[in-house]
């Protein structure tokens, strides 16, 4: 009985944690933080001095990252 009880508690802990993460948007926030880290790795600072050019520079960085992300996303096809 103790083994079944322990497994039930472990399962409920896992489910509560998963529900809390989904409710709080944890996964999305984590993905955004990792993308921001990637943007920083492309260059620590902006080279342009004008605000409009800084915006353009960031848009180029984001376009490059989106291209890399698109390459990593698997393509699924229904069979049958």
Short mmCIF file of C-alpha atoms in Angstrom, two decimals:
data_model
loop_
_atom_site.label_atom_id
_atom_site.label_comp_id
_atom_site.label_asym_id
_atom_site.label_seq_id
_atom_site.Cartn_x
_atom_site.Cartn_y
_atom_site.Cartn_z
CA UNK A 1 0.00 0.00 0.00
CA UNK A 2 2.86 2.37 0.78
CA UNK A 3 4.39 1.97 -2.68
CA UNK A 4 1.09 2.77 -4.40
CA UNK A 5 0.58 5.78 -2.11
CA UNK A 6 4.08 7.10 -2.84
CA UNK A 7 3.59 6.73 -6.58
CA UNK A 8 0.22 8.49 -6.40
CA UNK A 9 1.81 11.38 -4.51
CA UNK A 10 4.67 11.56 -6.98
CA UNK A 11 2.24 11.60 -9.92
CA UNK A 12 0.08 14.31 -8.37
CA UNK A 13 3.17 16.44 -7.67
CA UNK A 14 4.21 16.11 -11.31
CA UNK A 15 0.74 16.99 -12.61
CA UNK A 16 0.39 19.99 -10.31
CA UNK A 17 3.79 21.26 -11.42
CA UNK A 18 2.91 20.80 -15.10
CA UNK A 19 -0.45 22.55 -14.68
CA UNK A 20 1.17 25.44 -12.81
CA UNK A 21 3.79 25.86 -15.53
CA UNK A 22 1.16 25.92 -18.26
CA UNK A 23 -1.05 28.32 -16.28
CA UNK A 24 1.79 30.76 -15.57
CA UNK A 25 3.19 30.66 -19.12
CA UNK A 26 6.50 29.24 -17.90
CA UNK A 27 7.37 27.50 -21.18
CA UNK A 28 6.75 30.57 -23.29
CA UNK A 29 8.73 32.77 -20.93
CA UNK A 30 11.61 30.30 -20.99
CA UNK A 31 11.65 30.29 -24.79
CA UNK A 32 11.69 34.10 -24.89
CA UNK A 33 14.58 34.22 -22.42
CA UNK A 34 16.60 31.75 -24.47
CA UNK A 35 15.93 33.76 -27.65
CA UNK A 36 17.08 36.96 -25.95
CA UNK A 37 20.27 35.16 -24.92
CA UNK A 38 20.81 34.16 -28.57
CA UNK A 39 20.34 37.77 -29.68
CA UNK A 40 22.96 38.85 -27.14
CA UNK A 41 25.35 36.20 -28.44
CA UNK A 42 25.12 37.67 -31.96
CA UNK A 43 26.68 40.83 -30.59
CA UNK A 44 26.92 42.33 -27.14
CA UNK A 45 26.16 45.88 -28.23
CA UNK A 46 24.56 47.73 -31.08
CA UNK A 47 26.93 49.25 -33.61
CA UNK A 48 24.54 51.88 -34.99
CA UNK A 49 24.18 55.24 -33.30
CA UNK A 50 20.84 56.36 -34.76
CA UNK A 51 17.73 54.93 -33.14
CA UNK A 52 16.20 53.96 -36.50
CA UNK A 53 19.38 52.13 -37.49
CA UNK A 54 19.49 50.37 -34.12
CA UNK A 55 15.94 49.16 -34.73
CA UNK A 56 16.94 47.93 -38.19
CA UNK A 57 19.99 46.16 -36.73
CA UNK A 58 17.84 44.36 -34.16
CA UNK A 59 15.34 43.37 -36.85
CA UNK A 60 18.16 41.84 -38.89
CA UNK A 61 19.37 39.89 -35.86
CA UNK A 62 15.85 38.63 -35.19
CA UNK A 63 15.42 37.62 -38.84
CA UNK A 64 18.65 35.60 -38.65
CA UNK A 65 17.49 33.90 -35.45
CA UNK A 66 14.09 33.12 -36.95
CA UNK A 67 15.84 31.52 -39.90
CA UNK A 68 17.88 29.30 -37.58
CA UNK A 69 14.78 28.43 -35.59
CA UNK A 70 12.87 27.50 -38.74
CA UNK A 71 15.69 25.13 -39.71
CA UNK A 72 15.42 23.36 -36.36
CA UNK A 73 11.65 22.82 -36.36
CA UNK A 74 10.76 19.32 -37.53
CA UNK A 75 8.27 18.89 -40.37
CA UNK A 76 5.58 16.34 -39.51
CA UNK A 77 3.50 14.61 -42.11
CA UNK A 78 0.45 12.43 -41.44
CA UNK A 79 0.93 8.90 -42.72
CA UNK A 80 -1.92 6.75 -43.87
#
